Amino acid sequence: MAKYDYNTIVIGAGSGGLVSAYIAAAVKAKVALIEQGPMGGDCLNTGCVPSKALLRSAKILGYAKRAEAFGFQSIDVTFNFEEVMKRVHNVIKAVAPHDSRERYTQLGVDCLTGKANITSPHSVSVNGKTLTARAIIVATGANPLIPPIPGLDAIDYLTSDTIWTVKSLPKRLLVLGGGPIGCEMAQAFTRLGSTVTVVEMAEQLLVREDKEVIEQITSTFVQEGIRVLTGHKATSFKGKTLACEHQGNTVSIDFDQVLVCLGRKPMTDGLGLEALGVKQHDNGCVTANPFLQTTVSSIYVCGDVAGPYQFTHMAAHQAWYSTVNALFSPFKRFKVNNSVVPWVTFTDPEVARVGLNEKEAVLQGIPHEVTTYSFSELDRAIADSETHGFIKLITPPGKDKLLGATIVGAKAGELIAEYILAMTHGIGLNKILNTLHVYPTFSEADRYAAGEWKKAHVSSRVLNVLAAFHRWRRS
Ligand SMILES: Cc1cc2nc3c(=O)[nH]c(=O)nc-3n(C[C@H](O)[C@H](O)[C@H](O)COP(=O)(O)OP(=O)(O)OC[C@H]3O[C@@H](n4cnc5c(N)ncnc54)[C@H](O)[C@@H]3O)c2cc1C
């Protein structure tokens, strides 16, 4: 008789849980996947997929608004907001089969619908039934964080969970929070026709990014008509007016709808973690060791509920470690490798990052050099009227090894892949420079940035020897 019903029970069928269940089934483990809501979690239903679908429609309007840049007098686009939102939902429907119960059942996963509660280090209760497993993987994600700002409760505010059900375009939209989600939504709704104000407590949008990045994004936002209020702390709501504190003064902002984008809170309510002694950090993330094992050794964790990087690709990355460790420990186990973490904010222009930026290198006292390359030098960017962008590379003094890269510009999210590969596999800038890139493409920018690094590191002694050689050849 088997001691456990399953090798592992995965709680949550979002980006992390789906990958966990997939891996477990692929290596022939018996796995149950429990989901209380729609399969696919945030990414499919309320996160990456709908937001990128909306940004795509908004981008078309962005091009139309820049008609003159492409040789047209004007491009008038007539559209119906409801149709745009319908497209967003059609995109979700088109992607949904990838994450569906049918697909995962076919892969050999037992898919269960219901709210899971962990009742012991090896048992989970769902729908009044108890299932047992050698290991449990918590992949329950995160929810929008709603801070206790006086008066917020009294208004019908929107979050990234609810904005997708909006039927008509908000006339005046207040976006609370200038992080990646707030910035993406602010630009999308501005392009669709809302009058948008972004309120951010920090002195800049996208707080993690370097000064030049923010200058580029902020100037684009302002040009497009977004009112950017940084250094403004939301203090209270009175009806449809927000009061902010700014340099000792009170600033009032009227709005029709408010979208709260102030971060995401790990989802652990009702899971039973506390009773079992599974510890959590102050920010709510479940505490885990480098093997993604919680303080109860048979319970593992991955994705937004583990933090610190709340991205789909990080949820999937962690899922590999938590699943392999859950299934094969103590015979084989792996420490999660967070040495190369990339992300992209899908504003237009996009902001893509991997590794360190200049701000972090300075803050951490890491000796470094900075190399920059402007898209205004790139033939394809000129042809496409997309010259507003640049690459910024961080390297150790005198070495071509990448410590980090930031790209701002069209297709930055694609271009960063080459630097992610380079950092992951120890490929230096010399090797990128010695790699053929197709002309005329945006990807050439990666190579030209490496070329800028090379130009700054050519030895003057070698150049003097070469000059002497050529003088001798002419003599
Ligand atoms: C607007 C927006 C845009 C985003 N854009 C991007 C992007 O472009 N790129 C990117 O990388 N990331 C993006 N993200 C972040 C990304 O969506 C998340 O990092 C990712 O979805 C996390 O996956 P997860 O598996 O940890 O959690 P989730 O996807 O949230 O899945 C957790 C699942 O667990 C279920 N669950 C919770 N508790 C229980 C329980 N007790 N019993 C059963 N089921 C339970 C939930 O219902 C949910 O389905 C975006 C997020 C938002 C909100």
XYZ file of C-alpha atoms and ligand atoms in Angstrom:
528
model
C 0.000 0.000 0.000
C 1.331 3.448 -0.893
C 1.874 5.669 2.092
C 0.868 8.798 0.155
C -1.774 9.422 -2.522
C 0.636 11.606 -4.507
C 4.317 12.357 -4.867
C 3.385 16.007 -4.820
C 0.316 18.200 -4.513
C 0.599 21.597 -6.194
C -1.640 24.387 -4.903
C -2.405 27.048 -7.492
C -2.521 26.669 -11.285
C -0.847 29.918 -12.289
C 2.537 30.295 -13.977
C 4.393 28.593 -11.109
C 1.918 25.806 -10.324
C 1.360 24.847 -13.952
C 5.085 24.458 -14.575
C 5.459 22.451 -11.356
C 2.638 20.096 -12.334
C 4.013 19.785 -15.870
C 7.506 18.860 -14.674
C 6.201 16.400 -12.090
C 4.012 14.652 -14.675
C 6.836 14.650 -17.226
C 9.084 12.692 -14.860
C 6.221 10.252 -14.134
C 5.456 11.407 -10.605
C 1.843 11.238 -9.415
C 0.715 14.854 -9.082
C -2.465 16.681 -8.081
C -2.994 20.320 -9.097
C -5.569 22.269 -7.098
C -6.970 25.561 -8.370
C -9.778 27.563 -6.830
C -10.366 29.859 -9.817
C -9.691 29.828 -13.548
C -6.657 27.850 -14.707
C -3.711 30.035 -15.706
C -3.804 32.324 -12.665
C -2.903 35.979 -12.937
C -0.708 35.823 -15.988
C -3.403 34.437 -18.277
C -6.524 35.969 -16.782
C -5.646 39.352 -15.292
C -1.913 39.947 -15.828
C 0.552 39.522 -18.657
C -1.820 38.277 -21.348
C -4.658 40.847 -21.111
C -2.227 43.685 -20.422
C -0.075 42.886 -23.439
C -3.174 42.460 -25.625
C -4.429 45.893 -24.533
C -0.983 47.452 -25.036
C -0.919 46.094 -28.580
C -4.181 47.856 -29.484
C -2.974 50.999 -27.738
C 0.280 50.821 -29.699
C -1.623 50.974 -32.987
C -3.170 54.223 -31.707
C 0.316 55.346 -30.650
C 1.507 54.909 -34.247
C -1.561 56.777 -35.542
C -0.812 59.678 -33.210
C 2.726 59.810 -34.634
C 1.395 59.736 -38.223
C 3.672 62.558 -39.403
C 6.757 60.577 -38.339
C 5.797 58.018 -40.990
C 5.049 60.485 -43.818
C 1.289 60.835 -43.308
C -0.592 64.037 -42.529
C -2.799 62.279 -40.058
C -4.356 58.917 -39.368
C -7.795 58.979 -37.813
C -8.711 55.762 -36.085
C -12.331 55.205 -35.178
C -12.938 52.547 -32.608
C -15.213 51.328 -29.913
C -13.629 50.702 -26.495
C -15.863 47.687 -25.933
C -14.523 46.071 -29.120
C -10.954 46.640 -27.956
C -11.762 44.960 -24.630
C -13.519 42.164 -26.528
C -10.264 41.543 -28.377
C -8.433 41.378 -25.045
C -10.812 38.639 -23.889
C -10.502 36.822 -27.215
C -6.730 36.785 -26.745
C -7.192 35.260 -23.260
C -9.504 32.638 -24.801
C -6.967 31.847 -27.513
C -4.139 31.314 -25.013
C -6.303 29.487 -22.430
C -6.006 25.979 -23.953
C -2.266 26.032 -23.097
C -3.183 26.204 -19.399
C -6.415 24.217 -19.480
C -7.599 21.355 -17.292
C -8.002 19.261 -20.457
C -4.349 19.733 -21.426
C -3.006 19.042 -17.961
C -5.295 16.040 -17.480
C -3.952 14.643 -20.745
C -0.423 15.200 -19.455
C -1.287 12.956 -16.499
C -2.036 15.587 -13.844
C -5.044 15.138 -11.519
C -6.681 18.579 -11.794
C -8.972 19.482 -8.917
C -11.150 22.546 -8.526
C -11.507 24.081 -5.075
C -9.829 26.016 -2.320
C -6.965 24.060 -0.801
C -6.071 24.068 2.854
C -2.884 22.437 4.130
C -3.851 20.373 7.164
C -0.504 18.723 7.957
C 3.017 18.664 6.448
C 1.777 15.899 4.121
C -1.944 16.500 3.676
C -4.190 18.945 1.907
C -7.926 19.233 2.223
C -10.049 20.308 -0.725
C -13.819 20.147 -1.060
C -14.036 18.192 2.210
C -11.616 15.516 0.950
C -8.107 14.953 2.291
C -5.252 14.139 -0.089
C -1.786 13.139 1.031
C 1.606 13.630 -0.623
C 5.283 13.249 0.161
C 5.695 16.946 -0.693
C 3.415 19.949 -1.157
C 4.194 22.885 -3.456
C 2.577 26.206 -2.629
C 2.138 28.311 -5.787
C -0.734 30.520 -4.708
C 0.491 33.790 -6.242
C -0.324 37.308 -5.098
C -3.212 39.760 -5.058
C -3.258 43.511 -5.641
C -2.125 45.349 -2.519
C -4.730 47.802 -1.251
C -3.214 50.199 1.272
C -5.373 51.682 4.038
C -5.684 55.153 2.484
C -8.642 56.889 4.194
C -11.676 57.056 1.891
C -10.394 54.480 -0.626
C -12.749 51.815 0.701
C -15.720 54.056 0.041
C -15.090 54.290 -3.712
C -15.444 51.701 -6.403
C -11.739 51.486 -7.210
C -10.213 49.329 -9.938
C -7.242 46.969 -9.667
C -5.380 44.808 -12.153
C -7.925 42.107 -11.232
C -10.972 44.155 -12.193
C -9.902 46.584 -14.922
C -10.536 43.953 -17.592
C -14.286 44.060 -16.960
C -14.606 47.820 -17.490
C -17.224 48.436 -20.175
C -16.612 52.079 -21.016
C -13.449 54.126 -21.204
C -12.858 56.117 -18.004
C -12.848 59.831 -18.906
C -10.390 60.867 -16.184
C -8.346 57.932 -14.914
C -6.179 58.258 -11.844
C -3.432 55.643 -11.727
C -2.123 55.223 -8.219
C 1.430 53.914 -8.446
C 4.123 54.476 -11.056
C 5.571 50.962 -11.100
C 5.569 48.694 -14.161
C 1.839 47.864 -14.077
C 0.849 51.474 -13.385
C 3.061 52.778 -16.211
C 1.853 50.210 -18.736
C -1.808 50.878 -17.940
C -1.368 54.679 -17.826
C 0.071 54.717 -21.341
C -2.495 52.266 -22.722
C -5.486 54.207 -21.374
C -4.033 57.554 -22.484
C -3.660 56.255 -26.011
C -7.211 54.924 -25.898
C -8.423 58.421 -24.978
C -8.576 58.704 -21.175
C -7.085 61.716 -19.445
C -4.601 60.007 -17.146
C -2.818 61.209 -14.033
C -0.152 58.990 -12.480
C 0.521 59.577 -8.791
C 3.769 58.156 -7.444
C 5.176 58.689 -3.963
C 8.814 58.173 -5.018
C 10.731 60.871 -6.840
C 10.590 58.916 -10.101
C 8.499 56.397 -12.011
C 9.886 52.813 -12.165
C 11.977 53.318 -9.032
C 14.488 50.583 -9.760
C 15.655 52.072 -13.045
C 18.449 54.531 -13.868
C 17.932 58.279 -14.284
C 18.243 58.356 -18.113
C 15.697 55.546 -18.405
C 13.194 57.499 -16.381
C 13.902 60.712 -18.274
C 13.104 58.919 -21.527
C 9.911 57.312 -20.219
C 8.695 60.408 -18.386
C 9.271 62.692 -21.373
C 7.386 60.256 -23.643
C 4.540 60.101 -21.120
C 4.344 63.879 -20.815
C 4.465 64.283 -24.618
C 1.574 61.829 -24.929
C -0.454 63.852 -22.429
C -0.019 61.875 -19.206
C 0.136 64.012 -16.078
C 3.034 62.547 -14.104
C 3.023 63.486 -10.429
C 6.060 61.987 -8.731
C 6.944 62.838 -5.134
C 3.189 62.887 -4.409
C 1.963 60.829 -1.474
C -1.726 59.863 -1.604
C -3.183 60.776 1.786
C -6.981 60.520 1.473
C -9.905 60.179 -0.882
C -13.032 62.260 -0.591
C -15.527 61.056 -3.173
C -13.797 61.319 -6.529
C -11.025 63.593 -5.350
C -7.643 62.434 -4.130
C -5.638 64.551 -1.714
C -1.864 64.182 -2.029
C 0.966 65.555 0.009
C 3.671 67.159 -2.106
C 6.563 69.125 -0.606
C 4.495 70.126 2.394
C 1.473 71.186 0.298
C -1.808 69.441 -0.401
C -2.565 68.742 -4.046
C -6.113 67.701 -5.037
C -6.771 65.531 -8.063
C -10.253 64.928 -9.458
C -10.952 61.705 -11.305
C -13.751 59.523 -12.596
C -12.062 56.194 -11.879
C -8.998 55.170 -9.944
C -6.766 52.221 -10.746
C -4.748 51.043 -7.735
C -1.321 49.700 -8.789
C 0.604 49.784 -5.525
C 2.210 46.382 -5.563
C 1.105 42.820 -4.979
C 0.551 40.995 -1.712
C 1.443 37.277 -1.467
C -1.681 35.121 -1.289
C -1.667 32.851 1.765
C -5.097 33.517 3.302
C -6.819 30.377 4.493
C -3.964 28.086 3.455
C -3.195 27.071 7.041
C 0.519 27.927 6.857
C 0.744 29.668 10.207
C -0.763 26.761 12.148
C 1.845 24.443 10.620
C 4.756 26.732 11.442
C 5.504 27.807 7.865
C 7.153 31.190 8.392
C 6.524 34.293 6.307
C 8.534 37.480 5.830
C 7.089 40.808 6.982
C 5.959 41.505 3.397
C 3.929 38.278 3.408
C 6.252 36.231 1.150
C 6.715 32.670 2.360
C 10.193 32.158 3.823
C 12.224 29.585 1.918
C 15.795 28.310 1.857
C 17.812 28.271 -1.402
C 16.156 24.922 -2.254
C 12.762 26.700 -2.083
C 11.870 24.597 0.917
C 9.817 26.382 3.571
C 10.363 26.131 7.320
C 8.346 22.874 7.141
C 10.648 20.633 5.129
C 7.984 18.817 3.074
C 6.403 22.083 1.911
C 7.991 23.929 -1.015
C 7.084 27.236 -2.611
C 7.398 29.034 -5.945
C 6.182 32.120 -7.780
C 4.789 35.409 -6.479
C 4.013 33.919 -3.071
C 7.736 33.220 -2.640
C 9.016 36.474 -4.167
C 11.121 38.474 -4.428
C 10.734 38.761 -8.214
C 7.076 38.755 -9.227
C 7.333 37.770 -12.881
C 5.920 34.868 -14.849
C 9.342 33.725 -16.023
C 10.625 33.792 -12.416
C 7.611 31.753 -11.250
C 8.437 29.175 -13.935
C 12.155 29.300 -13.066
C 11.464 28.719 -9.369
C 8.898 26.023 -10.217
C 11.653 23.897 -11.745
C 13.724 24.057 -8.540
C 10.837 23.549 -6.124
C 9.485 20.583 -8.105
C 12.783 18.833 -8.717
C 13.763 19.327 -5.069
C 10.330 18.214 -3.825
C 10.500 15.039 -5.928
C 14.156 14.064 -5.652
C 15.385 15.396 -2.320
C 17.369 14.073 -0.403
C 18.972 12.109 -3.302
C 19.480 15.171 -5.471
C 18.646 18.805 -4.867
C 19.526 22.145 -6.418
C 19.896 25.678 -5.093
C 17.827 28.180 -7.019
C 20.036 30.286 -9.254
C 19.038 33.947 -9.184
C 22.287 35.275 -10.574
C 20.775 36.468 -13.855
C 17.297 37.941 -13.469
C 15.744 39.772 -16.414
C 12.522 41.787 -16.681
C 10.764 44.097 -19.077
C 8.329 46.953 -18.565
C 6.230 46.989 -21.706
C 5.794 50.724 -22.045
C 6.495 52.289 -25.436
C 9.484 52.535 -25.560
C 10.031 49.298 -23.658
C 12.439 49.123 -20.735
C 14.371 45.850 -20.499
C 16.807 44.968 -17.763
C 19.108 42.122 -16.813
C 21.533 42.163 -13.904
C 22.874 45.373 -12.420
C 22.188 48.892 -13.545
C 24.417 51.865 -12.781
C 22.380 52.948 -9.764
C 22.764 49.529 -8.119
C 26.455 49.222 -9.004
C 27.095 52.588 -7.315
C 24.916 51.751 -4.312
C 26.613 48.383 -3.813
C 30.080 49.870 -4.296
C 30.834 47.570 -7.227
C 33.688 48.875 -9.415
C 32.263 49.238 -12.902
C 32.368 50.953 -16.273
C 29.362 52.201 -18.235
C 29.062 51.881 -22.016
C 26.157 53.449 -23.903
C 24.866 53.199 -27.437
C 22.042 55.311 -28.840
C 19.330 53.991 -31.155
C 19.741 57.248 -33.087
C 22.884 55.602 -34.571
C 21.040 52.461 -35.655
C 20.010 52.300 -39.328
C 16.921 50.182 -38.681
C 15.720 52.426 -35.868
C 16.136 55.422 -38.201
C 14.208 53.655 -40.986
C 11.443 52.783 -38.544
C 11.362 56.255 -36.871
C 12.127 54.542 -33.550
C 15.340 56.328 -32.620
C 14.194 57.166 -29.082
C 16.175 54.590 -27.172
C 19.549 53.425 -25.971
C 21.554 50.569 -24.513
C 23.525 50.907 -21.310
C 26.000 48.202 -20.364
C 27.695 47.714 -17.009
C 31.043 45.871 -17.014
C 33.897 45.426 -14.537
C 36.790 47.851 -15.211
C 38.811 46.672 -18.214
C 36.839 43.412 -18.645
C 34.237 42.503 -21.260
C 32.137 40.447 -18.843
C 28.618 41.834 -18.464
C 27.404 42.751 -14.993
C 24.162 44.079 -16.374
C 22.365 45.683 -19.269
C 19.468 48.081 -19.634
C 17.768 48.687 -22.956
C 15.186 51.379 -23.586
C 13.562 51.393 -26.992
C 11.514 49.570 -29.562
C 11.858 45.789 -29.163
C 13.995 46.166 -26.026
C 12.231 43.103 -24.596
C 13.530 41.022 -27.514
C 16.999 42.604 -27.665
C 17.731 41.854 -24.018
C 17.709 38.101 -24.794
C 21.231 38.246 -26.238
C 22.595 39.825 -23.061
C 20.664 37.333 -20.874
C 22.327 34.534 -22.827
C 25.713 36.230 -22.504
C 25.381 36.692 -18.748
C 24.011 33.198 -18.138
C 26.775 31.475 -20.069
C 29.695 33.815 -19.422
C 29.877 35.132 -22.984
C 31.774 38.429 -23.091
C 31.197 41.533 -25.209
C 34.114 40.565 -27.503
C 32.205 37.420 -28.501
C 29.007 39.387 -29.135
C 31.035 41.759 -31.303
C 32.447 38.773 -33.207
C 28.961 37.394 -33.945
C 27.235 38.144 -37.246
C 23.975 40.034 -36.802
C 21.560 40.575 -39.700
C 21.412 44.024 -41.332
C 19.233 46.043 -40.888
C 17.760 44.792 -37.627
C 17.303 46.141 -34.132
C 19.414 43.245 -32.857
C 22.468 44.912 -34.382
C 22.182 47.426 -31.530
C 23.397 44.716 -29.119
C 26.505 44.239 -31.241
C 27.110 47.961 -31.737
C 26.912 48.521 -27.977
C 29.579 45.813 -27.603
C 31.524 47.703 -30.298
C 31.335 50.897 -28.210
C 32.858 48.986 -25.310
C 35.610 47.690 -27.606
C 36.407 51.174 -28.964
C 36.930 52.414 -25.424
C 39.292 49.523 -24.673
C 41.555 49.415 -27.701
C 45.096 49.753 -26.415
C 46.832 52.939 -27.607
C 50.108 50.984 -27.553
C 48.720 48.505 -30.095
C 47.414 51.402 -32.248
C 50.849 53.062 -32.151
C 52.478 49.786 -33.235
C 49.932 49.439 -36.061
C 50.525 53.015 -37.228
C 54.275 52.312 -37.285
C 53.671 49.065 -39.232
C 51.611 50.870 -41.886
C 54.157 53.693 -42.111
C 56.815 51.084 -42.750
C 54.593 49.404 -45.420
C 54.254 52.750 -47.238
C 57.984 53.442 -47.109
C -1.370 43.607 -14.911
C -0.220 42.658 -14.765
C 0.691 42.540 -15.784
C 1.759 41.666 -15.661
N 2.640 41.582 -16.698
C 3.688 40.740 -16.602
C 4.595 40.610 -17.684
O 4.455 41.263 -18.715
N 5.621 39.736 -17.556
C 5.807 39.002 -16.424
O 6.764 38.232 -16.356
N 4.960 39.102 -15.376
C 3.903 39.946 -15.447
N 3.018 40.033 -14.403
C 3.257 39.213 -13.194
C 2.786 37.770 -13.400
O 1.436 37.769 -13.784
C 2.976 36.983 -12.109
O 4.308 37.104 -11.693
C 2.666 35.508 -12.302
O 1.346 35.331 -12.745
C 2.872 34.754 -10.976
O 2.509 33.420 -11.114
P 2.162 32.544 -9.831
O 1.984 31.151 -10.316
O 3.101 32.801 -8.755
O 0.769 33.114 -9.300
P -0.651 33.244 -9.987
O -0.582 33.332 -11.446
O -1.359 34.322 -9.253
O -1.368 31.855 -9.647
C -1.741 31.500 -8.357
C -3.002 30.680 -8.418
O -3.225 30.090 -7.147
C -4.624 30.034 -6.919
N -4.829 29.887 -5.482
C -4.488 30.749 -4.494
N -4.800 30.237 -3.291
C -5.359 29.019 -3.528
C -5.893 28.004 -2.687
N -5.908 28.124 -1.379
N -6.409 26.893 -3.271
C -6.393 26.748 -4.625
N -5.898 27.680 -5.453
C -5.382 28.788 -4.919
C -5.108 31.378 -7.474
O -6.495 31.307 -7.759
C -4.251 31.523 -8.721
O -4.893 31.026 -9.865
C 1.918 40.885 -14.496
C 0.982 40.979 -13.464
C -0.072 41.854 -13.586
C -1.077 41.940 -12.476
